[in-house]
Short mmCIF file of C-alpha atoms and ligand atoms in Angstrom, two decimals:
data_model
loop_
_atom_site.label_atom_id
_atom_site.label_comp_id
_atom_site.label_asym_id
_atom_site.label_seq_id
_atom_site.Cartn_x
_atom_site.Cartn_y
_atom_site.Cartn_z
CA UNK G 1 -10.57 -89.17 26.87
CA UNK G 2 -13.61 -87.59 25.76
CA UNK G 3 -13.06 -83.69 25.56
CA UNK G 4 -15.16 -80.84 26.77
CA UNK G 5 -15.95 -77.70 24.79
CA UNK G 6 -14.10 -75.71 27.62
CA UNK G 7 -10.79 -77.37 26.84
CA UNK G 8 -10.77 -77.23 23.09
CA UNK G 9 -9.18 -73.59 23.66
CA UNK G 10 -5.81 -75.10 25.18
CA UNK G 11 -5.60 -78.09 22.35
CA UNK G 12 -6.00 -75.79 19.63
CA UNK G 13 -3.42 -73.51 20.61
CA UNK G 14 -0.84 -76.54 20.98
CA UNK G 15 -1.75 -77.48 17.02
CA UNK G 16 -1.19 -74.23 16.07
CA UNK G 17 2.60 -74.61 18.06
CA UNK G 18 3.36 -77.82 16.28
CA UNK G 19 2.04 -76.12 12.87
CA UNK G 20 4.50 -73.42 13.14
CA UNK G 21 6.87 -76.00 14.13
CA UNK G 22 6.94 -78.27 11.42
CA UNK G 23 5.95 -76.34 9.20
CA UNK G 24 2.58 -77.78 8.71
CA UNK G 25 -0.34 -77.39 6.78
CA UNK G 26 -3.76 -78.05 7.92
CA UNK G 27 -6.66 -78.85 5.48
CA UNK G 28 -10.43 -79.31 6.46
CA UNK G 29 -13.67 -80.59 4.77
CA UNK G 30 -16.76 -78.58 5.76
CA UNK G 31 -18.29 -81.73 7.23
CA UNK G 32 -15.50 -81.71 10.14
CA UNK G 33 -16.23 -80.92 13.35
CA UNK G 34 -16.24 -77.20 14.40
CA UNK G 35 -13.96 -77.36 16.69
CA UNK G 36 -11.58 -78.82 13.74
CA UNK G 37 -12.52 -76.63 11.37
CA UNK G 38 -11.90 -74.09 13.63
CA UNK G 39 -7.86 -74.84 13.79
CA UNK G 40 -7.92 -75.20 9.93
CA UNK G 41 -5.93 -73.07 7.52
CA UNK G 42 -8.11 -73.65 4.97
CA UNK G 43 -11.73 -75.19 5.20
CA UNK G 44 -13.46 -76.21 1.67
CA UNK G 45 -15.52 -78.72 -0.37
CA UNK G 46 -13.39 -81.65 -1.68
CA UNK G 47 -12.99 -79.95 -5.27
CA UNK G 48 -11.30 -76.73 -3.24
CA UNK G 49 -9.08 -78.69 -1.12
CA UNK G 50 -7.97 -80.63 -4.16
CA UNK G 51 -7.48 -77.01 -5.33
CA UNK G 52 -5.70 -76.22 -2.40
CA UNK G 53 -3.14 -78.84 -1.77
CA UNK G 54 -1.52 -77.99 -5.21
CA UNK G 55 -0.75 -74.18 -3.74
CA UNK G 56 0.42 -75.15 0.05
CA UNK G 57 4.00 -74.10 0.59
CA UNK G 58 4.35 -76.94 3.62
CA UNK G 59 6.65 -79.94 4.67
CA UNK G 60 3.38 -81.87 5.88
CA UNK G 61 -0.25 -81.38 5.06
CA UNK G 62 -2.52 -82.39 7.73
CA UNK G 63 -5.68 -83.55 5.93
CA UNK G 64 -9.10 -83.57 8.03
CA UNK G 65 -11.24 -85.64 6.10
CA UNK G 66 -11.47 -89.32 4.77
CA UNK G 67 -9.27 -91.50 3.03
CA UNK G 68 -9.60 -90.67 -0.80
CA UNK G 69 -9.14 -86.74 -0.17
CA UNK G 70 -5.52 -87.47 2.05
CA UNK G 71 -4.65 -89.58 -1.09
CA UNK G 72 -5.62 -87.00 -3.76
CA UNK G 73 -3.64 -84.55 -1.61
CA UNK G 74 -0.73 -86.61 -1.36
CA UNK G 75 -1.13 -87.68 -5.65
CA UNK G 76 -0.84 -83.79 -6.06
CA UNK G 77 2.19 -83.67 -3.67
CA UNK G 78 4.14 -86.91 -3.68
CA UNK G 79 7.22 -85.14 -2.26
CA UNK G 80 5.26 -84.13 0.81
CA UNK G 81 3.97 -85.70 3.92
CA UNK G 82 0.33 -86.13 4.34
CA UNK G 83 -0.98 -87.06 7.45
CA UNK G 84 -4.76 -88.51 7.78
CA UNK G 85 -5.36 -88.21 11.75
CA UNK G 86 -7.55 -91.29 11.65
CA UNK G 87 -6.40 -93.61 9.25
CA UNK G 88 -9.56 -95.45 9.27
CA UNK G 89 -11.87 -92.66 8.26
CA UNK G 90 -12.90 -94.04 4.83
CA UNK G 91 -15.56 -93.13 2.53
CA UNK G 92 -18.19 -96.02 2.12
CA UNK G 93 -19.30 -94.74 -1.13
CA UNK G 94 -15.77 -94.80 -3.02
CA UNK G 95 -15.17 -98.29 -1.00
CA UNK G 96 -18.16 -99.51 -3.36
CA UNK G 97 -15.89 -98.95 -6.78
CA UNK G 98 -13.33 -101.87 -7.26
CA UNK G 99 -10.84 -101.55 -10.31
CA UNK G 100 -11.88 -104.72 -11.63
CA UNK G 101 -15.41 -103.73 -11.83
CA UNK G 102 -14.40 -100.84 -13.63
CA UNK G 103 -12.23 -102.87 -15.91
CA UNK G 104 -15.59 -105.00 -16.86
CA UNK G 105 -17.51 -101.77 -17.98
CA UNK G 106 -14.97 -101.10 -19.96
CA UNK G 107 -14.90 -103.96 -21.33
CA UNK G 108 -18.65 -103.91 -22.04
CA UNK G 109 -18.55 -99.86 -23.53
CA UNK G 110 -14.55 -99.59 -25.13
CA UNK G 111 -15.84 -96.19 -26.64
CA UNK G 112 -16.94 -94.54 -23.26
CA UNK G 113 -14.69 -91.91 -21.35
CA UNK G 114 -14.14 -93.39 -16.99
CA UNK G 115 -15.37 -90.16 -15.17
CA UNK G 116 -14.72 -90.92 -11.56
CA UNK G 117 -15.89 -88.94 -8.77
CA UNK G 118 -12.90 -87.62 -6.28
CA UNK G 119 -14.61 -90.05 -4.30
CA UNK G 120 -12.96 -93.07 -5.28
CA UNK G 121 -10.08 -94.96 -4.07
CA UNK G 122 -6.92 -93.86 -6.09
CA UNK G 123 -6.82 -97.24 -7.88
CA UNK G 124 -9.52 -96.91 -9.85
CA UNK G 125 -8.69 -93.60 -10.29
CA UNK G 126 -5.67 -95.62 -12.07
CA UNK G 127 -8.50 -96.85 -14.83
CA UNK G 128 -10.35 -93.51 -15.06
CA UNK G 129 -9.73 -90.61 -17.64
CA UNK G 130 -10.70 -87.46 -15.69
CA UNK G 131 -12.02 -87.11 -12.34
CA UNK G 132 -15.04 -84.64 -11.15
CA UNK G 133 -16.05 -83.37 -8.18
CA UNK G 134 -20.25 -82.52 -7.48
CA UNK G 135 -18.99 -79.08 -7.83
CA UNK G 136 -17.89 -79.46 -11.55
CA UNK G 137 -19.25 -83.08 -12.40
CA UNK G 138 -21.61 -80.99 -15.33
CA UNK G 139 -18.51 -78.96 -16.49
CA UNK G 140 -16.32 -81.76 -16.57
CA UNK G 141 -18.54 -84.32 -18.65
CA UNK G 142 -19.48 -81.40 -21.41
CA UNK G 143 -16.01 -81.37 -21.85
CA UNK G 144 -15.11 -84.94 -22.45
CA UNK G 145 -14.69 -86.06 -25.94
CA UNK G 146 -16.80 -89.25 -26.33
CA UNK G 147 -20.69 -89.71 -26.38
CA UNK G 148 -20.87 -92.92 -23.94
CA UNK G 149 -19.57 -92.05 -20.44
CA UNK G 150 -19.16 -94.53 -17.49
CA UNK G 151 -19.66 -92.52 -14.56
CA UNK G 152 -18.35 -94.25 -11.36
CA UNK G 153 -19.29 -94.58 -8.60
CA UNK G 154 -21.77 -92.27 -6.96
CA UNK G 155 -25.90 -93.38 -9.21
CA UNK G 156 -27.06 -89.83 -7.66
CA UNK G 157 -24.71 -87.68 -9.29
CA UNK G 158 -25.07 -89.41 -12.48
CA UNK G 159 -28.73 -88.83 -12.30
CA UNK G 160 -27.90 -84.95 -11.74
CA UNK G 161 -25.31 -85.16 -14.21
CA UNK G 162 -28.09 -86.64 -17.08
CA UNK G 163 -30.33 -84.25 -16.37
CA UNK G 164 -28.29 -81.29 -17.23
CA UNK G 165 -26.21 -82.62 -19.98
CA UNK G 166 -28.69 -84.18 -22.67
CA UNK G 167 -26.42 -85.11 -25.41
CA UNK G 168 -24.34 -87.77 -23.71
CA UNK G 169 -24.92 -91.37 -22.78
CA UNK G 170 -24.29 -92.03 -19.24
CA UNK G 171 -23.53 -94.95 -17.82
CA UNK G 172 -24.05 -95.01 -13.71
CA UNK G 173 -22.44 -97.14 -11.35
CA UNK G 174 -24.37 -98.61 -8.86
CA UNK G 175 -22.54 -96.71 -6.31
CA UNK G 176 -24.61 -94.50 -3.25
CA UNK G 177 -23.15 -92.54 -0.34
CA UNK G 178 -25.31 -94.13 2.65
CA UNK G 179 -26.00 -90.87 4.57
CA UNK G 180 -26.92 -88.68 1.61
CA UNK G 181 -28.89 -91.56 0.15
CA UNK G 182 -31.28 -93.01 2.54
CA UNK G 183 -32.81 -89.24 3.24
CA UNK G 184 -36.37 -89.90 1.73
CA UNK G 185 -38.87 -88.25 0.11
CA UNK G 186 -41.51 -88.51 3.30
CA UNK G 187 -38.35 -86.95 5.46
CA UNK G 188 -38.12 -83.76 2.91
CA UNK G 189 -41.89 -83.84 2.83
CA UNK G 190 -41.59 -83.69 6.84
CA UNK G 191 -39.39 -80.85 6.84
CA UNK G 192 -41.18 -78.85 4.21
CA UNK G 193 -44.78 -79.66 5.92
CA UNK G 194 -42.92 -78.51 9.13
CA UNK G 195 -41.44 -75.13 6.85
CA UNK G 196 -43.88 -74.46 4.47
CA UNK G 197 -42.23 -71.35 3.54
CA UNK G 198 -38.64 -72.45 3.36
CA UNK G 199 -36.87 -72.47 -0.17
CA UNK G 200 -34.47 -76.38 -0.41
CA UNK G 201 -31.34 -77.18 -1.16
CA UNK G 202 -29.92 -80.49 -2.02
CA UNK G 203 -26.76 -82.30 -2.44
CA UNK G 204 -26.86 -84.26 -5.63
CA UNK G 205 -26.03 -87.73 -3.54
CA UNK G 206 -28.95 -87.65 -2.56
CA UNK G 207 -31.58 -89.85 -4.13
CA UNK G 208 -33.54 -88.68 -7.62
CA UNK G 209 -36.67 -87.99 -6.28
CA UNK G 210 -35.27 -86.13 -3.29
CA UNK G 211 -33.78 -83.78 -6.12
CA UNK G 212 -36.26 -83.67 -8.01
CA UNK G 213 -38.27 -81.88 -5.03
CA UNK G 214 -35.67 -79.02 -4.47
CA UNK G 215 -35.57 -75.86 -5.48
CA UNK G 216 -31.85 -75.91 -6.05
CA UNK G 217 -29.30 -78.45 -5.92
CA UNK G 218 -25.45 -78.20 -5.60
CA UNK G 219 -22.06 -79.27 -4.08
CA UNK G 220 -21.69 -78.26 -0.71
CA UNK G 221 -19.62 -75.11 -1.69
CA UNK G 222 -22.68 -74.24 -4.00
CA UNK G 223 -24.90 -75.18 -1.45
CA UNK G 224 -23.48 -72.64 1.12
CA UNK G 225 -23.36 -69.92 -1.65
CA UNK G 226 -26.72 -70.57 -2.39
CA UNK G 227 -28.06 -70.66 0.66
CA UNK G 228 -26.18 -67.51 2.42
CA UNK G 229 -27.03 -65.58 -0.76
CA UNK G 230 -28.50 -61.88 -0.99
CA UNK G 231 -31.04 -63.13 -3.68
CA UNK G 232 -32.88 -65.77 -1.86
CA UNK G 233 -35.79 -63.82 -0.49
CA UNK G 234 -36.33 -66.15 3.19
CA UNK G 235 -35.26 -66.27 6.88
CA UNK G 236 -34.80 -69.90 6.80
CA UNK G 237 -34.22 -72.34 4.45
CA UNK G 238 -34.08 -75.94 4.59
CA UNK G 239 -30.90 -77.43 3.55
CA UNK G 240 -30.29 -81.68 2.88
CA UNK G 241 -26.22 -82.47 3.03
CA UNK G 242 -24.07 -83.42 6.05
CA UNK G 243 -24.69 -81.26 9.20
CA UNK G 244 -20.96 -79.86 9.66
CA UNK G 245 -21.71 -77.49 6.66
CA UNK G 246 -24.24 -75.84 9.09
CA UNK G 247 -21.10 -74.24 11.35
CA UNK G 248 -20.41 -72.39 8.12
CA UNK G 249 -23.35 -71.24 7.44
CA UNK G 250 -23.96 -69.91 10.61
CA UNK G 251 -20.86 -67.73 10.63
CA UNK G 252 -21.32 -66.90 7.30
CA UNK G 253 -25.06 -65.53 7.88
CA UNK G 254 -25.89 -65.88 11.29
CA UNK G 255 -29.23 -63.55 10.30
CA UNK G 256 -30.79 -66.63 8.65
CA UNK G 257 -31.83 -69.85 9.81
CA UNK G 258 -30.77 -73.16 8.32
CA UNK G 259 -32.59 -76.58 8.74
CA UNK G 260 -31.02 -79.90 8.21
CA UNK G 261 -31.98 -83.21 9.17
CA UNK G 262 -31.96 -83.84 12.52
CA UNK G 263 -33.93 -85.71 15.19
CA UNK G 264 -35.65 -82.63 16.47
CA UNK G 265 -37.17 -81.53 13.75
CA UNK G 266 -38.51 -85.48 13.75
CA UNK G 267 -36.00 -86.85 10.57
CA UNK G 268 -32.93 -88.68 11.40
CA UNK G 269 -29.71 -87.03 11.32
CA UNK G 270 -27.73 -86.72 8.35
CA UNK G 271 -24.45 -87.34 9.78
CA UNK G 272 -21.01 -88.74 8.29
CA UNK G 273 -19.49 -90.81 11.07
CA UNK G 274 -16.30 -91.36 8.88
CA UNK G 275 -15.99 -87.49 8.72
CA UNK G 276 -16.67 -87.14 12.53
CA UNK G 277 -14.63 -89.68 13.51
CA UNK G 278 -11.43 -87.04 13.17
CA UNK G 279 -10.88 -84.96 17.02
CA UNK G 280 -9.07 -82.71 17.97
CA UNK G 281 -6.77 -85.09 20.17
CA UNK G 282 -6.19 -86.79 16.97
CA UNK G 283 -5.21 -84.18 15.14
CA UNK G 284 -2.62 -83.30 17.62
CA UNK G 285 -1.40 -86.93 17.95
CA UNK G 286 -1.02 -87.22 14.88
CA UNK G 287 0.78 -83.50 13.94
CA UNK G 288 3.03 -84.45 17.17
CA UNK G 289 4.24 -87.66 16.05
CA UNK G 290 3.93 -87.11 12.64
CA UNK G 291 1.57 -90.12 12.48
CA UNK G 292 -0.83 -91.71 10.14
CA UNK G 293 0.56 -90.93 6.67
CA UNK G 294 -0.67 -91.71 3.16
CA UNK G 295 1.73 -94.09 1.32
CA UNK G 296 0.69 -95.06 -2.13
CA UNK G 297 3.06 -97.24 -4.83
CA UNK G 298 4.49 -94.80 -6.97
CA UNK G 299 2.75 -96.66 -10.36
CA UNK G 300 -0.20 -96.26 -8.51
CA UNK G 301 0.27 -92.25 -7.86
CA UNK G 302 1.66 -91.96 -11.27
CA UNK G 303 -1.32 -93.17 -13.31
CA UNK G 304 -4.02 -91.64 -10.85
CA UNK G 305 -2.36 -88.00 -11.17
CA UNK G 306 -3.54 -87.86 -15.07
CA UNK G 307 -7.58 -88.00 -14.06
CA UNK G 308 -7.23 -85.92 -11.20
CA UNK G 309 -4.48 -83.36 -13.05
CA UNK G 310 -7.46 -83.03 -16.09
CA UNK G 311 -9.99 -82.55 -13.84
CA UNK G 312 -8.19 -79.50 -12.03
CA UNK G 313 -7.15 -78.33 -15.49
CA UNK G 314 -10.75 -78.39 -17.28
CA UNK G 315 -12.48 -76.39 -13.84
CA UNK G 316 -9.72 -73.87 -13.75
P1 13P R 401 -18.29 -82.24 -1.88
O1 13P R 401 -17.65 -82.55 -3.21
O2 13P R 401 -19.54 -81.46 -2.03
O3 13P R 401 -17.30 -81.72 -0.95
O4 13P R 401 -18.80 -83.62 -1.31
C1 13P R 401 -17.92 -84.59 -0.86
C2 13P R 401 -18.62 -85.61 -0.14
O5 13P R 401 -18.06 -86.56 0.30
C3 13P R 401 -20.03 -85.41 0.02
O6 13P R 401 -20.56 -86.43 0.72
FE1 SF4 R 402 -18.45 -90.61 1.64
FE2 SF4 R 402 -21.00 -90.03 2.10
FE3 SF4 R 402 -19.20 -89.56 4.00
FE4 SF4 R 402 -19.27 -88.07 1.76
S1 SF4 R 402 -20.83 -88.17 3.35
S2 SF4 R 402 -17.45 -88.94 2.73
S3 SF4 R 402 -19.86 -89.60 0.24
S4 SF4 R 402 -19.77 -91.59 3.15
#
């Protein structure tokens, strides 16, 4: 049953029933739907919900996002229940990292420090010595003590990554997300041509040259401080990440106009259908029955807690 705006109202007050009920938790991404975000008790960027699911004081933790964020909530909580309210909302950029290919690079570079991106599936996380997030990806590899780093899996974070930290090696994975990705130079030329006068923001998934082009890039938390901040001088700006950070945006600075890619301004959207694939009926199917939940083999929560553990210790 496909809802209308009109009846989110009633849904969201029955979550907020079975919250108080089970003592439940809820915990969005900022590329959820509004209407989800809306019933959240906390809304972030994957390196802040990490943050927050070591502070909830919950039985359950209801985690709107994909697959790898439930199961770093649940590595930071093995004692609680973490629901994912579609169990099949993945993240095809972590799906590209197998252990065993990690294995083989280090194999091939047995000096080199694993950073793996949060986005990653919590067995490699298993072979990898600290994790990062795009927030703190810079912080976290000026910290770690070797020269050689094999930085898995996302290739445009490592390129942001090597520019800003010159005196270490790193080694990319040939890793991509698929929506921040395949936004092209000729679509950011289209927007720009379109707003000659609006400053742009990138995520660093996106491709090298797309960066390269921006006048700032950033996680999605920096992005939205960037781009609802007093010092940039313009009415609109243009920003390049997943659309559901625009809901933010707007209520954080409704006086300014954001553009992202969509196919009115004659780009493609930029749209995570893993993300989106979470509703509100979901969420409440799943809170109600207490559905969906993240199991992992204890070995396998055990060893992936050290990366994740140092990455939350070194961005504190
Ligand atoms: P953030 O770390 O900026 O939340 O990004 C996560 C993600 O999946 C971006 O595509
Ligand atoms: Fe993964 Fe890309 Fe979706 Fe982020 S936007 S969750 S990197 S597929």
């Amino acid at each position: 049953m496909l809802l209308q705006p009109t009846d989110y109202g009633k849904l969201q007050e029955e979550i907020k029933k079975l919250k108080e009920e089970k003592n439940a938790v809820i915990l969005a991404h900022y590329y959820q739907r509004p209407e989800v975000q809306d019933i959240a008790d906390f809304v972030g960027d994957s390196l802040d919900l990490a943050r927050k699911a070591t502070q909830v004081d919950a039985d359950i933790i209801l985690f709107c996002g994909v697959h790898f964020m439930g199961e770093t909530a649940k590595i930071l909580n093995p004692e609680k229940k973490v629901l994912l309210p579609e169990p099949k909302a993945g993240c095809a950029m972590a799906d590209m990292a197998t252990k065993e290919a990690v294995l083989r690079l280090k194999e091939k570079y047995p000096n080199a420090w694993v950073v793996s991106y949060v986005n990653t599936t919590a067995e490699v996380k298993t072979v990898s010595d600290v994790c990062c997030t795009s927030a703190n990806a810079v912080r976290i590899i000026e910290k770690v003590p070797a020269e050689e780093i094999i930085f898995v899996p996302d290739k445009g974070l490592a390129y942001h990554v090597s520019k800003r930290v010159r005196d270490k090696k790193i080694i990319p994975f040939e890793g991509f997300c698929p929506d921040h990705y395949l936004f092209t130079v000729d679509m950011l030329e289209t927007l720009k041509g379109k707003y000659p006068d609006a400053p742009v923001g990138v995520h660093p998934e996106t491709p090298p040259e797309v960066q390269d082009r921006a006048d700032f890039v950033g996680s999605t938390s920096q992005l939205l401080r960037w781009a609802t901040s007093d010092d940039l001088k313009a009415d609109r700006v243009i920003v390049i990440t997943e659309i559901g950070l625009k809901y933010t945006l707007q209520k954080r600075r409704p006086d300014r106009e954001y553009i992202f890619p969509t196919p009115d301004e004659g780009v493609g959207y930029l749209l995570c259908s893993q993300m989106k694939s979470i509703t509100l009926e979901k969420v409440y199917e799943t809170l109600k029955g207490e559905k969906n939940e993240i199991t992992l083999p204890e070995e396998v929560m055990e060893k992936a807690y050290t990366p994740i553990r140092r990455m939350l210790d070194w961005s504190s």
